[in-house]
Short mmCIF file of C-alpha atoms in Angstrom, two decimals:
data_model
loop_
_atom_site.label_atom_id
_atom_site.label_comp_id
_atom_site.label_asym_id
_atom_site.label_seq_id
_atom_site.Cartn_x
_atom_site.Cartn_y
_atom_site.Cartn_z
CA MET R 270 121.54 105.95 49.48
CA PRO R 271 119.72 108.93 51.50
CA ALA R 272 120.39 108.90 55.13
CA PRO R 273 118.40 106.33 57.21
CA GLU R 274 115.46 107.57 59.08
CA ARG R 275 116.80 107.84 62.85
CA ILE R 276 115.32 104.80 64.91
CA PRO R 277 113.75 105.75 68.44
CA SER R 278 115.39 103.87 71.23
CA ARG R 279 116.30 103.96 74.68
CA SER R 280 119.53 105.41 75.31
CA LEU R 281 122.07 102.92 75.18
CA THR R 282 125.80 103.09 76.93
CA ASP R 283 128.53 102.17 74.30
CA THR R 284 128.93 98.88 76.31
CA GLU R 285 125.19 98.15 75.23
CA LEU R 286 125.59 99.22 71.79
CA VAL R 287 128.67 96.99 71.10
CA THR R 288 126.33 93.99 72.55
CA VAL R 289 123.42 95.00 69.93
CA LEU R 290 126.00 95.37 67.13
CA ALA R 291 127.58 92.23 67.92
CA GLU R 292 124.40 89.86 68.74
CA GLY R 293 121.42 91.56 67.10
CA ARG R 294 119.73 90.48 64.02
CA LEU R 295 120.92 92.40 61.06
CA THR R 296 118.50 93.89 58.24
CA VAL R 297 120.05 95.41 55.34
CA LEU R 298 118.39 98.53 54.06
CA GLY R 299 120.65 99.42 51.16
CA GLN R 300 123.84 100.37 49.78
CA VAL R 301 126.04 103.63 50.44
CA ARG R 302 127.01 104.70 46.91
CA GLY R 303 130.40 106.25 46.20
CA ALA R 304 132.33 104.15 48.50
CA SER R 305 135.55 102.22 47.38
CA ASN R 306 134.45 99.11 49.08
CA ALA R 307 130.84 97.52 49.64
CA VAL R 308 129.16 99.77 52.28
CA LEU R 309 125.66 98.67 53.66
CA CYS R 310 123.25 100.53 55.89
CA CYS R 311 121.55 98.12 58.13
CA THR R 312 119.35 97.99 61.19
CA VAL R 313 120.46 95.82 63.92
CA ALA R 314 118.09 94.62 66.60
CA HIS R 315 118.51 92.78 69.91
CA ASP R 316 116.36 92.18 73.10
CA GLY R 317 113.84 95.01 72.17
CA ASP R 318 116.76 97.41 71.14
CA GLU R 319 117.12 98.59 67.63
CA VAL R 320 119.78 101.06 66.10
CA THR R 321 121.19 101.88 62.56
CA CYS R 322 124.31 100.66 61.74
CA VAL R 323 126.98 100.27 58.68
CA TYR R 324 128.08 96.95 57.88
CA LYS R 325 131.29 96.47 55.62
CA PRO R 326 131.41 92.71 54.47
CA VAL R 327 135.01 91.43 54.11
CA ALA R 328 133.59 89.85 50.53
CA GLY R 329 133.22 93.66 49.52
CA GLU R 330 136.67 94.60 50.11
CA ARG R 331 138.64 95.49 47.00
CA PRO R 332 142.08 94.27 47.14
CA LEU R 333 145.02 96.83 47.94
CA TRP R 334 148.57 96.56 47.03
CA ASP R 335 150.06 97.50 50.38
CA PHE R 336 147.59 95.64 52.54
CA PRO R 337 146.79 91.99 52.69
CA ASP R 338 143.32 91.02 51.31
CA GLY R 339 140.40 90.41 53.45
CA THR R 340 141.93 92.60 56.25
CA LEU R 341 140.25 95.91 56.59
CA ALA R 342 137.15 94.91 58.42
CA ARG R 343 139.51 93.55 61.35
CA ARG R 344 141.72 96.84 60.99
CA GLU R 345 138.51 98.88 61.52
CA VAL R 346 137.55 97.16 64.65
CA ALA R 347 141.23 97.45 66.05
CA ALA R 348 141.31 101.12 65.49
CA TYR R 349 137.93 100.89 67.98
CA GLU R 350 139.96 98.97 70.24
CA ILE R 351 142.49 101.81 70.36
CA SER R 352 140.33 104.44 70.40
CA GLU R 353 138.63 102.94 73.57
CA VAL R 354 141.74 102.88 75.43
CA THR R 355 142.30 106.70 75.18
CA GLY R 356 139.03 107.41 76.48
CA TRP R 357 138.52 110.14 74.12
CA GLY R 358 135.56 108.00 72.22
CA LEU R 359 136.45 108.78 68.78
CA ILE R 360 135.19 106.09 66.75
CA PRO R 361 131.85 104.96 66.96
CA PRO R 362 131.12 101.30 68.75
CA THR R 363 132.49 98.82 66.05
CA VAL R 364 132.60 94.87 66.21
CA LEU R 365 133.47 91.88 63.91
CA ARG R 366 130.52 89.75 62.99
CA ASP R 367 129.15 87.74 60.66
CA GLY R 368 126.13 89.12 58.49
CA PRO R 369 123.98 88.28 55.21
CA TYR R 370 127.23 88.47 53.19
CA GLY R 371 129.60 86.74 55.86
CA GLU R 372 131.85 88.48 57.98
CA GLY R 373 132.36 92.23 57.88
CA MET R 374 132.88 94.99 60.10
CA CYS R 375 129.60 96.42 61.77
CA GLN R 376 129.46 100.03 63.25
CA LEU R 377 126.82 102.53 64.80
CA TRP R 378 125.56 104.90 62.06
CA ILE R 379 126.32 108.42 63.05
CA GLU R 380 124.06 111.07 61.85
CA ALA R 381 126.81 113.93 61.24
CA ALA R 382 125.13 117.26 62.52
CA PRO R 383 125.08 120.04 59.51
CA GLN R 384 127.98 122.28 59.10
CA ASP R 385 127.37 126.01 58.30
CA ASP R 386 129.89 129.02 57.52
CA GLU R 387 128.10 131.35 59.78
CA SER R 388 127.72 129.28 62.62
CA SER R 389 123.96 129.40 62.91
CA PRO R 390 122.00 127.48 65.23
CA ASP R 391 121.02 124.70 62.93
CA GLY R 392 124.91 124.19 62.12
CA LEU R 393 128.22 123.60 63.22
CA PRO R 394 131.12 125.81 62.15
CA PRO R 395 133.22 124.29 59.34
CA LEU R 396 136.34 121.99 60.40
CA LEU R 397 138.22 122.37 57.06
CA ALA R 398 138.05 125.12 54.57
CA LEU R 399 140.14 126.59 51.53
CA VAL R 400 141.34 130.29 51.71
CA ASP R 401 142.80 132.85 49.61
CA ASP R 402 145.23 134.01 52.38
CA GLU R 403 148.77 132.93 52.62
CA GLU R 404 148.61 132.34 56.52
CA PRO R 405 145.55 130.94 58.18
CA ALA R 406 143.46 133.29 60.07
CA GLU R 407 143.17 132.99 63.99
CA GLY R 408 141.70 129.71 65.11
CA TRP R 409 142.74 127.90 62.11
CA LYS R 410 145.89 125.89 61.23
CA ALA R 411 147.82 125.58 57.91
CA VAL R 412 147.92 121.99 56.13
CA ALA R 413 149.21 122.91 52.34
CA LEU R 414 148.47 124.57 49.43
CA ALA R 415 146.11 123.19 46.92
CA GLU R 416 145.52 123.44 43.69
CA VAL R 417 142.07 124.92 42.79
CA GLY R 418 141.78 125.15 39.08
CA GLU R 419 142.94 127.53 36.22
CA GLY R 420 146.45 127.92 37.89
CA ARG R 421 144.85 129.22 40.98
CA THR R 422 146.04 127.93 44.22
CA ALA R 423 144.28 128.02 47.94
CA LEU R 424 145.54 127.21 51.32
CA LEU R 425 144.09 124.15 52.91
CA VAL R 426 143.26 124.86 56.57
CA HIS R 427 141.50 123.06 59.43
CA ALA R 428 140.02 124.51 62.48
CA ASP R 429 142.12 124.87 65.50
CA ASP R 430 140.03 122.12 67.47
CA PRO R 431 140.98 120.13 70.60
CA ARG R 432 138.65 117.13 68.78
CA LEU R 433 140.74 117.41 65.71
CA ARG R 434 143.94 117.62 67.67
CA ARG R 435 142.95 114.27 69.55
CA LEU R 436 141.81 112.56 66.44
CA ALA R 437 145.29 113.58 65.07
CA VAL R 438 147.18 111.85 67.87
CA LEU R 439 144.88 108.87 67.38
CA ASP R 440 145.65 108.73 63.72
CA ALA R 441 149.43 108.86 64.41
CA VAL R 442 149.12 105.95 66.67
CA ILE R 443 146.99 103.74 64.34
CA ASN R 444 149.16 104.71 60.99
CA ASN R 445 145.89 106.17 59.45
CA GLY R 446 146.86 106.09 55.70
CA ASP R 447 143.53 107.76 54.89
CA ARG R 448 142.24 110.76 57.05
CA LYS R 449 139.93 112.61 54.48
CA GLY R 450 137.56 115.47 55.29
CA GLY R 451 134.54 113.05 54.57
CA HIS R 452 135.83 110.76 57.43
CA LEU R 453 135.02 113.46 60.02
CA LEU R 454 131.50 113.52 61.51
CA PRO R 455 130.58 116.03 63.90
CA ALA R 456 127.70 115.03 65.64
CA PRO R 457 124.78 116.70 67.43
CA GLY R 458 125.89 117.86 71.09
CA GLY R 459 129.41 118.67 69.98
CA ARG R 460 131.03 115.36 69.94
CA LEU R 461 133.33 114.45 66.71
CA TYR R 462 133.87 111.15 65.18
CA GLY R 463 136.14 109.70 62.94
CA ILE R 464 135.21 106.70 60.37
CA ASP R 465 136.56 104.70 57.83
CA HIS R 466 139.88 102.99 59.34
CA GLY R 467 140.29 100.25 56.97
CA VAL R 468 143.90 101.26 56.17
CA THR R 469 145.48 101.69 59.32
CA PHE R 470 148.04 99.58 61.33
CA ASN R 471 150.51 99.14 58.47
CA ALA R 472 154.13 98.19 59.70
CA GLU R 473 155.47 101.20 57.70
CA ASP R 474 154.71 104.55 57.72
CA LYS R 475 151.57 105.09 55.92
CA LEU R 476 150.16 108.34 57.80
CA ARG R 477 148.37 110.51 55.05
CA THR R 478 146.00 112.87 56.78
CA LEU R 479 144.48 116.35 56.33
CA LEU R 480 145.26 116.91 60.34
CA TRP R 481 148.80 118.40 59.92
CA GLY R 482 148.44 121.67 61.38
CA TRP R 483 149.94 120.69 64.76
CA ALA R 484 152.89 118.84 63.02
CA GLY R 485 156.13 119.23 65.30
CA GLU R 486 154.15 120.75 68.23
CA PRO R 487 154.36 119.69 71.49
CA LEU R 488 151.93 117.03 72.74
CA THR R 489 149.02 118.35 75.03
CA ALA R 490 149.15 117.56 78.58
CA GLU R 491 146.21 115.00 78.25
CA ALA R 492 147.75 113.37 75.04
CA VAL R 493 151.08 112.93 76.80
CA GLU R 494 148.84 110.84 79.44
CA VAL R 495 146.91 109.06 76.72
CA VAL R 496 150.37 107.96 75.23
CA ASP R 497 151.76 106.91 78.28
CA ARG R 498 148.40 104.75 79.13
CA LEU R 499 148.60 103.30 75.38
CA ALA R 500 152.42 102.09 76.45
CA ALA R 501 151.01 100.34 79.44
CA GLU R 502 148.38 98.79 77.75
CA LEU R 503 150.53 97.59 74.69
CA ALA R 504 152.87 95.44 76.83
CA PRO R 505 153.14 92.06 75.99
CA GLY R 506 150.48 89.96 77.82
CA THR R 507 147.66 92.35 78.03
CA SER R 508 144.11 91.97 77.41
CA LEU R 509 144.38 94.24 74.81
CA VAL R 510 147.37 92.97 72.87
CA THR R 511 145.28 89.33 73.10
CA ARG R 512 142.14 91.23 71.25
CA LEU R 513 144.44 92.75 68.92
CA ALA R 514 146.26 89.63 67.95
CA GLU R 515 142.89 88.47 66.49
CA LEU R 516 142.74 91.29 64.28
CA ILE R 517 146.10 92.36 63.36
CA THR R 518 149.61 90.66 62.95
CA ALA R 519 152.29 90.18 65.18
CA ALA R 520 154.31 92.68 63.06
CA GLU R 521 151.71 95.30 63.23
CA ILE R 522 151.63 94.95 66.83
CA GLU R 523 155.14 95.43 67.45
CA ALA R 524 155.08 98.51 64.64
CA LEU R 525 152.10 100.00 67.11
CA ARG R 526 154.41 99.77 69.96
CA GLY R 527 156.92 101.54 68.18
CA ARG R 528 155.07 104.32 67.13
CA VAL R 529 153.63 104.84 70.79
CA ALA R 530 157.18 104.68 71.97
CA GLY R 531 158.15 107.24 69.40
CA LEU R 532 155.35 109.66 70.29
CA LYS R 533 156.24 109.23 73.99
CA ALA R 534 159.91 109.73 73.32
CA SER R 535 159.40 112.81 71.49
CA GLY R 536 156.74 114.47 73.13
CA ARG R 537 155.87 115.99 69.76
CA HIS R 538 152.99 115.62 67.07
CA PRO R 539 154.62 113.91 64.14
CA GLU R 540 155.91 115.42 60.82
CA PRO R 541 155.46 114.05 57.30
CA SER R 542 158.16 111.67 56.73
CA GLY R 543 158.70 112.76 53.15
CA GLU R 544 158.88 109.43 52.03
CA TRP R 545 155.13 108.76 51.44
CA PRO R 546 152.52 111.28 50.29
CA SER R 547 151.15 113.02 53.45
CA ILE R 548 147.90 114.35 51.86
CA PRO R 549 145.02 111.57 50.96
CA TRP R 550 143.42 111.95 47.43
CA PRO R 551 141.02 113.00 46.88
CA PRO R 552 141.03 115.20 50.08
CA VAL R 553 137.32 114.58 50.80
#
């Protein structure tokens, strides 16, 4: 379906947006085509405020061999909870709620700003690219060689962008198994969001991402602070752990603690393990 019209509304804080998403009246506008699971575009109205959102009912989730059935919506909410602890605001406000098709994830709709190779006033510079060079140009990080047809290969690169680097840290923490290019939403005003976090928090290493450009490099000072904060917030008995226990399993929470402890100990971005495909397919 085409992008919905932007709904005029007063400026809402993230806390207010969570209230609207969780308690408002949900009205389905249509289905977002091309998604592997049911994705519905909706409006949600509460006390005079109305926003556009994405609603993913559990009933529309396709079974996966490596994740328990009916858990993807809760994993998306858990990812939002972790994102909020980082203070980076990388995931749009997300809640778990009942809707017209039963329980599901409800997330604020983000209208992505256009990207333009020439960085024109109407667009933003791209975050990902395929180049014919053997090495990335200044301002870019290499990911991997990719086949582009007719026996040709090109170098997949991503921007050396601090917003992407924060997202790479978040993905390592939540064990994101599907960080594709289409899951990156640069918003007007310079903010970057990540979406589609259903295949996260597996107790086994599942990290698959297009953001390997910093693999093995030291974490930034701000990332070290975030990792320390996460370690403290994930201690047994905290309010964060109580909320996560309603969304993911005890084994997955323990694995989450282990990943944070590993990042804290190494002080570096993780590298591909070699035991699991490191690049999602298709990459977009």
